[in-house]
Amino acid sequence: MATVKVKFRASSVEMKEGSLYYQVIHNRLVRQLHTGYRLFPSEWDAGISEVVVASGTEEGRRNYLLSMKTAIADDLSRLRSVIARLERSDTGYTADKVVEVFSSPADCGGFLSFARQLIQELKKIGKRRTAETYTTALNSFLRFRGERDLLFEEVDSNLMVEYETFLKGINVCPNSSSFYMRNLRAIYNRAVERELTVQRYPFKHVYTGVDKTVKRAVPLKVIRRIRDLDLTLSPVLDYARDLFMFSFYTRGMAFVDMAYLKKKDLQNGVLVYRRQKTGQQLFIKWEKPMQEIVGKYDTSATPYLLPIIRDMDTDARKQYKNAAHLVNDKLKKNRPAVRACHTADKLCRAPRLGFHRKEQEHSDFHHQRSDGTRFGEYHAYLPCLIRHIGRGQGQQPYSKITVIGRKICIIPAHRTDSKKAIRKMAIETEKLCNLKHLFLREVFCKCKDTQKSNKRFTINEIYCPSE
C-alpha cells in the first residue's frame, strides 16, 4: 500500500521561506506533490513532520500557519482516500497514478466532491466565512440527498424543486431555504467557471430572494432589567450579560467585531474599528459603562480588548465561534429573568425549579399575564420550602400560591400557622425566586384566619417577636 509523508525543503537563500511538499511512495517508487505552502525553518518540526506555531508569533502569521496546518491535514486525508480507492480497484496502481488522481480536476468527481474541495480551497486562502456558509448549505443538502455523490448532469431544476419541497416539509422558513439555495448556486457557478459542467440554470424555479421580516426591538425597560440583574452566583451568565450590554452600548456592534477589538483601537476616548463584514471604519465615543465592562476582566495576556479570544496559541476564529455559541445559549437561558410573563410562567412550571408537580385536577395555581389577563391554571406546590410548618404533627401543609404579573401571594394551608412560619415561607420563596433569576415586585401573604380574612402582610410585616 502506498504511503504519504510531508517534507520540508529549506530555501538556498538565507532568511527566505522554504516549501512543503508531499512524498508519495509505492513499491519503492517515490513521487513528489508540490503544495505551494511556504514557511521558515523555525516553523517546521522535522521530527514529527508538523508546522510549529510559536507562542510569540504575530497574529497574521499565526493565523496563516494555523490555516496551513488545517489544509495539510485535509490534503493528507484526501490522499489517503485516493489510495484506499485505488487499493479497492481490481487493477494495480503506481505512485504516479496516486499523484495523477489527486491532482486531476476529474478527482472532483461530482457536485458534492467539488463542493467539498471548493470549501477546502476557500479555507486555504483565508475566506473562512464563505467556507462556513457553503458548509452549512452543503450539510442541509446532504440531509436531503444523502452522501452519494451526484453527477453535475443530475443537478437540475427538478432536483432543486424537490429539495425546496423537502425544506418546506421540515418547516424551514423561506429565508433559510433561500440562503441554502443561493450558496448551492454559488458552488454550482464556480464549477461552471472551471468548465466542469455547462450552465443549465438548475435554480431558476426555486426561491432565492429575501423576505422582509417584522422589525423586532427590545424595550428599553427590558435592557435596564438585564443590566440590573444580580448574577454574582452565575459567572457565565454574568459574562454573557456583559458582552450583550457592551454590544448595546456600542450601537449594536456585531459579535465578531467585538471579538477582534484590540486595545490599540481605543485612543483618546474614541473606539475606532473596521467591520469584519464590510471593512467600513466606524468611530464610537468611549463611555463609562463600556469601561466598567472591560475593566472587569483580565486581558493582559492578549492584545484584545474583550475576553473572547484568550489563547494566542489557538485558532482565533474557533475561539470567537465558541464564545458566540456560549453567549447566545446563556442569553436564551436567561430570558425568564427579563420578561415578566416568562417570569411567572417559569415559576409556575415546577420542574424548571426542581419542585414536585401535582396532578391537574388539584390545580390551584392561577397564572395571569402582567396585564392581568388570565391564560391558564397551573398548580405549584413548594414542599421543599414549607415542609412541616403547620402546627399539626406529621402534616405536610401545602400553601396555595397565586401569581399576578410579578407579584406572589401565599395563602397558608392552615389558619393556625404562626406568623413566624409564614414569614419564613415567604422569605424562602423570595430567596429561591431570586436565585433562579425570577425577580419579583412583591411577595405577600393572606391570612386565612376568619378575623383577618382580608388582611394581607408583606414580608417585612410578617414578624412576631413573641413567638
Coordinates of C-alpha atoms in Angstrom, one line a residue:
M1 CA 0.0 0.0 0.0
A2 CA 1.2 3.5 -0.8
T3 CA 2.4 5.8 1.9
V4 CA 2.5 9.6 2.1
K5 CA 4.9 11.8 4.0
V6 CA 5.1 15.6 4.5
K7 CA 8.5 17.0 3.7
F8 CA 10.1 20.5 4.1
R9 CA 12.7 21.9 1.7
A10 CA 14.6 24.8 3.0
S11 CA 15.4 27.7 0.7
S12 CA 19.0 28.0 -0.6
V13 CA 18.8 31.7 0.2
E14 CA 19.3 32.5 3.9
M15 CA 16.3 34.1 5.8
K16 CA 13.9 33.1 3.0
E17 CA 10.9 30.8 3.3
G18 CA 11.2 27.2 2.3
S19 CA 8.5 25.0 0.8
L20 CA 6.4 22.0 1.8
Y21 CA 5.8 19.0 -0.5
Y22 CA 4.1 15.6 -0.2
Q23 CA 6.2 12.4 -0.8
V24 CA 4.2 9.5 -2.2
I25 CA 5.9 6.1 -2.0
H26 CA 4.6 2.9 -3.6
N27 CA 6.6 -0.2 -4.5
R28 CA 9.8 1.7 -3.7
L29 CA 8.9 4.4 -6.3
V30 CA 8.9 7.9 -4.9
R31 CA 7.0 10.8 -6.4
Q32 CA 6.5 14.4 -5.1
L33 CA 3.5 16.6 -4.9
H34 CA 4.2 20.4 -4.5
T35 CA 1.8 22.2 -2.2
G36 CA 2.6 25.9 -2.6
Y37 CA 2.8 26.2 1.2
R38 CA 5.8 28.3 2.3
L39 CA 7.3 28.7 5.8
F40 CA 10.6 29.4 7.6
P41 CA 12.7 26.5 9.0
S42 CA 11.9 27.6 12.6
E43 CA 8.2 27.0 11.8
W44 CA 8.7 23.3 10.9
D45 CA 9.4 20.3 13.2
A46 CA 11.1 17.6 11.1
G47 CA 10.8 15.1 13.9
I48 CA 7.0 15.0 13.9
S49 CA 6.6 16.4 10.4
E50 CA 4.3 19.2 11.6
V51 CA 4.0 23.0 11.4
V52 CA 5.0 24.8 14.6
V53 CA 3.3 27.9 15.9
A54 CA 5.5 29.7 18.4
S55 CA 3.8 31.5 21.3
G56 CA 5.1 34.9 20.3
T57 CA 4.1 34.7 16.7
E58 CA 2.4 37.8 15.2
E59 CA -1.3 37.3 14.8
G60 CA -1.5 37.4 11.0
R61 CA 1.4 34.9 10.7
R62 CA -0.1 32.7 13.4
N63 CA -3.5 32.5 11.6
Y64 CA -1.7 31.7 8.3
L65 CA 0.3 28.8 10.0
L66 CA -2.9 27.5 11.7
S67 CA -4.8 27.5 8.4
M68 CA -1.8 25.8 6.8
K69 CA -2.0 23.0 9.4
T70 CA -5.6 22.5 8.7
A71 CA -5.0 22.4 4.9
I72 CA -2.2 19.9 5.3
A73 CA -4.5 17.6 7.3
D74 CA -7.2 17.9 4.7
D75 CA -4.8 17.1 1.9
L76 CA -3.4 14.1 3.7
S77 CA -7.0 12.8 4.3
R78 CA -7.8 13.2 0.6
L79 CA -4.6 11.5 -0.4
R80 CA -5.3 8.5 1.9
S81 CA -8.8 8.4 0.4
V82 CA -7.4 8.3 -3.1
I83 CA -5.0 5.5 -2.1
A84 CA -7.8 3.5 -0.4
R85 CA -10.0 3.8 -3.6
L86 CA -7.1 2.6 -5.8
E87 CA -6.5 -0.3 -3.4
R88 CA -10.1 -1.4 -3.8
S89 CA -9.9 -1.4 -7.6
D90 CA -9.1 -4.7 -9.3
T91 CA -6.2 -3.2 -11.4
G92 CA -2.8 -2.3 -9.9
Y93 CA -1.6 1.2 -9.5
T94 CA 1.6 3.2 -9.2
A95 CA 2.8 6.2 -7.3
D96 CA 2.3 8.2 -10.5
K97 CA -1.3 7.1 -10.5
V98 CA -1.9 8.4 -7.0
V99 CA -0.4 11.8 -8.0
E100 CA -2.4 11.9 -11.2
V101 CA -5.8 11.1 -9.5
F102 CA -5.0 13.6 -6.6
S103 CA -4.0 16.4 -9.0
S104 CA -6.7 15.9 -11.7
P105 CA -9.7 18.1 -11.7
A106 CA -11.6 15.0 -12.5
D107 CA -11.0 13.9 -9.0
C108 CA -13.5 16.5 -8.0
G109 CA -15.9 13.7 -9.0
G110 CA -19.4 15.1 -8.9
F111 CA -21.2 18.1 -7.4
L112 CA -20.7 17.1 -3.7
S113 CA -17.0 16.3 -4.1
F114 CA -16.4 19.5 -5.9
A115 CA -18.2 21.4 -3.2
R116 CA -16.0 19.9 -0.5
Q117 CA -12.9 20.6 -2.5
L118 CA -14.0 24.2 -3.0
I119 CA -14.6 24.7 0.7
Q120 CA -11.1 23.5 1.4
E121 CA -9.7 25.9 -1.2
L122 CA -11.5 28.8 0.4
K123 CA -10.1 27.9 3.9
K124 CA -6.6 27.8 2.4
I125 CA -6.8 31.4 1.1
G126 CA -8.4 32.7 4.3
K127 CA -12.0 33.0 3.2
R128 CA -13.3 31.1 6.1
R129 CA -16.6 32.8 6.5
T130 CA -17.5 31.9 2.9
A131 CA -16.3 28.4 3.5
E132 CA -18.6 28.2 6.6
T133 CA -21.7 29.3 4.7
Y134 CA -21.0 26.9 1.9
T135 CA -20.6 24.1 4.5
T136 CA -23.9 25.0 6.2
A137 CA -25.7 24.8 2.8
L138 CA -24.0 21.6 1.8
N139 CA -24.9 19.9 5.1
S140 CA -28.5 20.8 4.6
F141 CA -28.4 19.4 1.1
L142 CA -26.8 16.2 2.4
R143 CA -29.7 15.7 4.8
F144 CA -32.0 15.7 1.8
R145 CA -29.9 13.8 -0.7
G146 CA -27.6 11.6 1.4
E147 CA -23.9 11.1 0.9
R148 CA -23.9 9.6 -2.6
D149 CA -22.2 11.9 -5.0
L150 CA -24.1 13.5 -7.9
L151 CA -23.0 13.9 -11.4
F152 CA -23.3 17.6 -12.5
E153 CA -25.8 16.5 -15.1
E154 CA -28.1 15.3 -12.2
V155 CA -28.1 18.7 -10.6
D156 CA -31.1 20.1 -12.5
S157 CA -34.2 22.1 -11.9
N158 CA -36.3 19.1 -10.8
L159 CA -33.8 18.1 -8.1
M160 CA -33.8 21.7 -6.7
V161 CA -37.6 21.9 -6.7
E162 CA -37.6 18.6 -4.8
Y163 CA -35.1 19.9 -2.3
E164 CA -37.1 23.1 -1.8
T165 CA -40.2 20.9 -1.1
F166 CA -38.2 18.9 1.4
L167 CA -37.2 22.1 3.2
K168 CA -40.8 23.2 3.4
G169 CA -41.7 19.8 4.8
I170 CA -39.4 20.2 7.7
N171 CA -40.6 23.7 8.4
V172 CA -37.6 25.6 7.2
C173 CA -38.5 29.3 6.8
P174 CA -38.3 30.8 3.3
N175 CA -35.3 33.0 4.1
S176 CA -33.3 30.0 5.4
S177 CA -34.3 28.0 2.3
S178 CA -33.3 30.8 0.1
F179 CA -29.9 31.0 1.9
Y180 CA -29.2 27.4 1.2
M181 CA -30.2 27.8 -2.5
R182 CA -28.1 30.9 -3.0
N183 CA -25.0 29.2 -1.6
L184 CA -25.5 26.0 -3.6
R185 CA -26.0 28.1 -6.7
A186 CA -22.7 29.9 -6.0
I187 CA -20.9 26.5 -5.7
Y188 CA -22.5 25.3 -9.0
N189 CA -21.5 28.5 -10.8
R190 CA -17.9 28.0 -9.6
A191 CA -18.0 24.6 -11.3
V192 CA -19.3 26.2 -14.5
E193 CA -16.5 28.8 -14.4
R194 CA -13.9 25.9 -14.2
E195 CA -15.6 24.2 -17.2
L196 CA -16.5 21.2 -15.2
T197 CA -20.1 21.4 -16.4
V198 CA -22.3 23.6 -18.6
Q199 CA -24.8 26.1 -17.3
R200 CA -28.2 24.5 -17.0
Y201 CA -29.7 27.1 -14.6
P202 CA -31.0 24.5 -12.1
F203 CA -32.1 27.1 -9.6
K204 CA -34.4 29.0 -11.9
H205 CA -37.6 27.5 -10.4
V206 CA -36.8 27.9 -6.7
Y207 CA -37.0 30.9 -4.4
T208 CA -33.7 32.7 -4.0
G209 CA -34.9 36.1 -2.7
V210 CA -35.1 37.6 0.8
D211 CA -38.4 38.1 2.5
K212 CA -38.9 41.1 4.7
T213 CA -39.2 40.2 8.3
V214 CA -41.0 42.0 11.1
K215 CA -38.8 44.5 12.8
R216 CA -38.1 43.4 16.4
A217 CA -36.8 45.6 19.1
V218 CA -36.3 45.1 22.8
P219 CA -37.9 47.8 25.0
L220 CA -35.6 50.0 27.0
K221 CA -37.1 48.8 30.3
V222 CA -36.0 45.2 29.4
I223 CA -32.5 46.4 28.7
R224 CA -32.4 48.1 32.1
R225 CA -33.7 44.9 33.7
I226 CA -30.9 42.9 32.1
R227 CA -28.4 45.5 33.2
D228 CA -29.6 45.5 36.8
L229 CA -29.7 41.7 37.2
D230 CA -27.7 40.3 40.1
L231 CA -25.7 37.5 38.5
T232 CA -23.0 37.1 41.1
L233 CA -24.0 33.4 41.6
S234 CA -23.6 32.7 37.9
P235 CA -20.3 34.0 36.4
V236 CA -21.1 32.5 33.0
L237 CA -24.5 34.3 32.8
D238 CA -22.7 37.5 34.0
Y239 CA -20.2 37.1 31.2
A240 CA -22.9 36.7 28.6
R241 CA -24.8 39.7 30.0
D242 CA -21.7 41.9 29.9
L243 CA -21.0 41.1 26.2
F244 CA -24.6 41.7 25.4
M245 CA -24.6 45.1 27.2
F246 CA -21.3 46.0 25.5
S247 CA -22.8 45.4 22.1
F248 CA -25.8 47.6 23.2
Y249 CA -23.5 50.4 24.4
T250 CA -21.5 50.3 21.1
R251 CA -24.6 50.8 18.8
G252 CA -25.2 47.1 18.3
M253 CA -21.7 46.0 17.4
A254 CA -21.5 42.6 15.8
F255 CA -20.1 39.8 18.0
V256 CA -17.3 39.1 15.5
D257 CA -16.3 42.8 15.6
M258 CA -16.3 42.7 19.4
A259 CA -14.1 39.6 19.4
Y260 CA -11.4 41.2 17.3
L261 CA -11.3 44.6 19.0
K262 CA -7.8 45.4 20.1
K263 CA -6.6 47.7 22.9
K264 CA -4.8 49.9 20.3
D265 CA -8.2 50.6 18.8
L266 CA -9.1 52.7 21.8
Q267 CA -7.3 56.0 21.8
N268 CA -8.2 59.4 23.3
G269 CA -11.6 58.3 24.3
V270 CA -12.6 57.1 20.9
L271 CA -13.0 53.5 19.8
V272 CA -12.0 53.1 16.1
Y273 CA -12.6 49.8 14.3
R274 CA -13.4 48.3 10.9
R275 CA -16.3 45.9 10.4
Q276 CA -15.2 42.4 9.6
K277 CA -18.0 42.0 7.1
T278 CA -17.6 45.2 5.0
G279 CA -14.4 46.8 6.0
Q280 CA -16.2 50.0 6.9
Q281 CA -14.4 52.1 9.5
L282 CA -16.5 53.2 12.5
F283 CA -15.9 55.6 15.4
I284 CA -17.6 55.3 18.8
K285 CA -17.2 57.6 21.8
W286 CA -15.9 55.6 24.8
E287 CA -18.4 55.8 27.7
K288 CA -18.1 54.9 31.3
P289 CA -20.3 51.7 31.1
M290 CA -18.1 50.3 28.4
Q291 CA -15.0 50.8 30.6
E292 CA -16.7 49.2 33.5
I293 CA -17.3 46.0 31.5
V294 CA -13.8 46.0 30.0
G295 CA -12.3 46.6 33.5
K296 CA -14.0 43.6 35.0
Y297 CA -11.8 41.1 33.0
D298 CA -8.1 40.5 32.9
T299 CA -6.9 40.6 29.2
S300 CA -3.3 41.5 29.9
A301 CA -2.1 38.3 28.2
T302 CA -3.7 39.2 24.8
P303 CA -3.8 42.3 22.6
Y304 CA -7.6 42.1 22.5
L305 CA -9.9 44.4 24.4
L306 CA -12.5 41.9 25.5
P307 CA -12.1 38.4 27.0
I308 CA -13.3 36.5 23.9
I309 CA -10.0 35.4 22.3
R310 CA -8.0 34.4 25.3
D311 CA -5.4 31.9 24.0
M312 CA -2.9 33.2 21.5
D313 CA -1.8 29.7 20.5
T314 CA -5.3 28.6 19.5
D315 CA -7.2 29.4 16.3
A316 CA -8.8 32.9 17.0
R317 CA -11.8 32.3 14.8
K318 CA -12.6 29.0 16.6
Q319 CA -12.4 30.8 20.0
Y320 CA -14.8 33.5 18.6
K321 CA -17.3 31.0 17.4
N322 CA -17.2 29.1 20.7
A323 CA -17.8 32.3 22.7
A324 CA -20.6 33.3 20.4
H325 CA -22.4 30.0 20.9
L326 CA -21.9 30.2 24.6
V327 CA -23.2 33.7 24.9
N328 CA -26.3 33.0 22.7
D329 CA -27.1 29.9 24.7
K330 CA -26.8 31.7 28.0
L331 CA -28.9 34.7 26.9
K332 CA -31.7 32.3 25.9
K333 CA -31.5 30.6 29.3
N334 CA -31.5 33.9 31.0
R335 CA -34.6 35.0 29.1
P336 CA -37.1 34.4 32.0
A337 CA -35.2 37.0 34.1
V338 CA -36.1 39.8 31.7
R339 CA -39.7 39.2 30.8
A340 CA -42.5 39.5 33.4
C341 CA -44.8 37.0 31.6
H342 CA -41.9 34.5 31.4
T343 CA -41.0 35.1 35.0
A344 CA -44.4 34.0 36.2
D345 CA -44.7 31.2 33.6
K346 CA -41.3 29.7 34.6
L347 CA -42.2 29.9 38.2
C348 CA -45.5 28.0 37.8
R349 CA -43.8 25.3 35.8
A350 CA -42.5 23.4 38.8
P351 CA -40.0 21.1 37.2
R352 CA -38.0 24.1 35.9
L353 CA -37.2 25.0 39.5
G354 CA -36.9 21.4 40.8
F355 CA -40.3 21.3 42.5
H356 CA -42.8 18.4 42.5
R357 CA -45.8 19.0 40.3
K358 CA -49.2 17.7 41.4
E359 CA -51.9 16.3 39.1
Q360 CA -54.0 18.7 37.1
E361 CA -57.2 18.1 39.0
H362 CA -55.6 19.5 42.1
S363 CA -54.7 22.7 40.3
D364 CA -54.8 25.8 42.5
F365 CA -52.1 28.0 40.9
H366 CA -53.7 30.8 38.9
H367 CA -51.3 32.4 36.5
Q368 CA -52.0 35.7 34.9
R369 CA -50.2 37.8 32.4
S370 CA -48.6 41.0 33.6
D371 CA -51.5 42.9 32.1
G372 CA -54.0 41.0 34.3
T373 CA -55.5 38.7 31.6
R374 CA -55.6 35.1 32.7
F375 CA -54.4 32.4 30.2
G376 CA -54.3 29.2 32.2
E377 CA -54.4 27.5 35.6
Y378 CA -51.4 25.7 37.0
H379 CA -50.7 24.1 40.3
A380 CA -47.4 24.8 42.0
Y381 CA -46.6 23.4 45.4
L382 CA -43.4 24.3 47.3
P383 CA -42.9 21.3 49.6
C384 CA -39.1 22.0 49.8
L385 CA -39.9 25.4 51.4
I386 CA -42.9 24.9 53.6
R387 CA -42.5 21.4 54.9
H388 CA -43.6 20.9 58.5
I389 CA -44.6 24.5 59.1
G390 CA -48.2 23.6 60.3
R391 CA -49.0 23.0 63.9
G392 CA -50.4 19.6 63.3
Q393 CA -47.9 16.8 63.9
G394 CA -46.7 14.9 60.8
Q395 CA -48.7 17.1 58.4
Q396 CA -47.4 18.3 55.1
P397 CA -49.3 21.5 54.6
Y398 CA -49.1 22.9 51.0
S399 CA -49.8 26.6 50.6
K400 CA -51.7 28.0 47.7
I401 CA -49.6 30.4 45.6
T402 CA -51.1 32.9 43.2
V403 CA -49.0 34.8 40.7
I404 CA -50.3 38.1 39.1
G405 CA -47.7 39.7 37.0
R406 CA -44.6 39.7 39.2
K407 CA -46.4 39.6 42.5
I408 CA -46.8 36.4 44.5
C409 CA -49.5 35.8 47.1
I410 CA -49.0 32.9 49.5
I411 CA -52.1 31.6 51.4
P412 CA -51.1 29.3 54.3
A413 CA -52.7 25.9 54.3
H414 CA -53.7 26.2 58.0
R415 CA -55.2 29.3 59.6
T416 CA -53.3 28.4 62.8
D417 CA -49.9 28.8 61.1
S418 CA -47.8 31.2 63.1
K419 CA -46.6 34.5 61.6
K420 CA -43.1 33.3 62.1
A421 CA -43.7 30.2 60.0
I422 CA -45.5 32.3 57.3
R423 CA -42.7 34.8 57.3
K424 CA -40.1 32.0 56.9
M425 CA -42.0 30.6 54.0
A426 CA -42.3 34.0 52.3
I427 CA -38.7 34.9 52.7
E428 CA -37.5 31.5 51.4
T429 CA -39.8 31.8 48.4
E430 CA -38.3 35.1 47.6
K431 CA -34.8 33.8 48.0
L432 CA -35.4 30.9 45.7
C433 CA -37.0 33.1 43.1
N434 CA -34.0 35.5 43.1
L435 CA -31.6 32.5 42.9
K436 CA -33.4 31.4 39.8
H437 CA -33.4 35.0 38.5
L438 CA -37.2 35.3 38.7
F439 CA -37.2 38.7 40.2
L440 CA -40.5 39.7 41.9
R441 CA -42.1 43.0 42.6
E442 CA -43.6 41.8 45.9
V443 CA -44.2 38.7 48.0
F444 CA -47.2 38.9 50.4
C445 CA -49.4 36.6 52.4
K446 CA -53.1 36.4 53.0
C447 CA -54.1 35.1 56.4
K448 CA -57.0 32.5 56.4
D449 CA -58.0 33.4 59.9
T450 CA -61.7 34.3 59.9
Q451 CA -61.0 37.5 61.8
K452 CA -58.4 38.6 59.3
S453 CA -59.8 37.2 56.1
N454 CA -58.9 40.2 54.0
K455 CA -55.7 41.0 55.8
R456 CA -52.5 40.8 53.8
F457 CA -49.0 41.1 55.0
T458 CA -45.8 41.9 53.2
I459 CA -42.6 40.0 54.2
N460 CA -41.4 42.8 56.5
E461 CA -44.8 42.9 58.3
I462 CA -44.9 39.1 58.9
Y463 CA -43.0 39.1 62.2
C464 CA -44.0 38.3 65.7
P465 CA -41.2 38.7 68.4
S466 CA -43.2 36.9 71.0
E467 CA -43.2 33.6 69.0

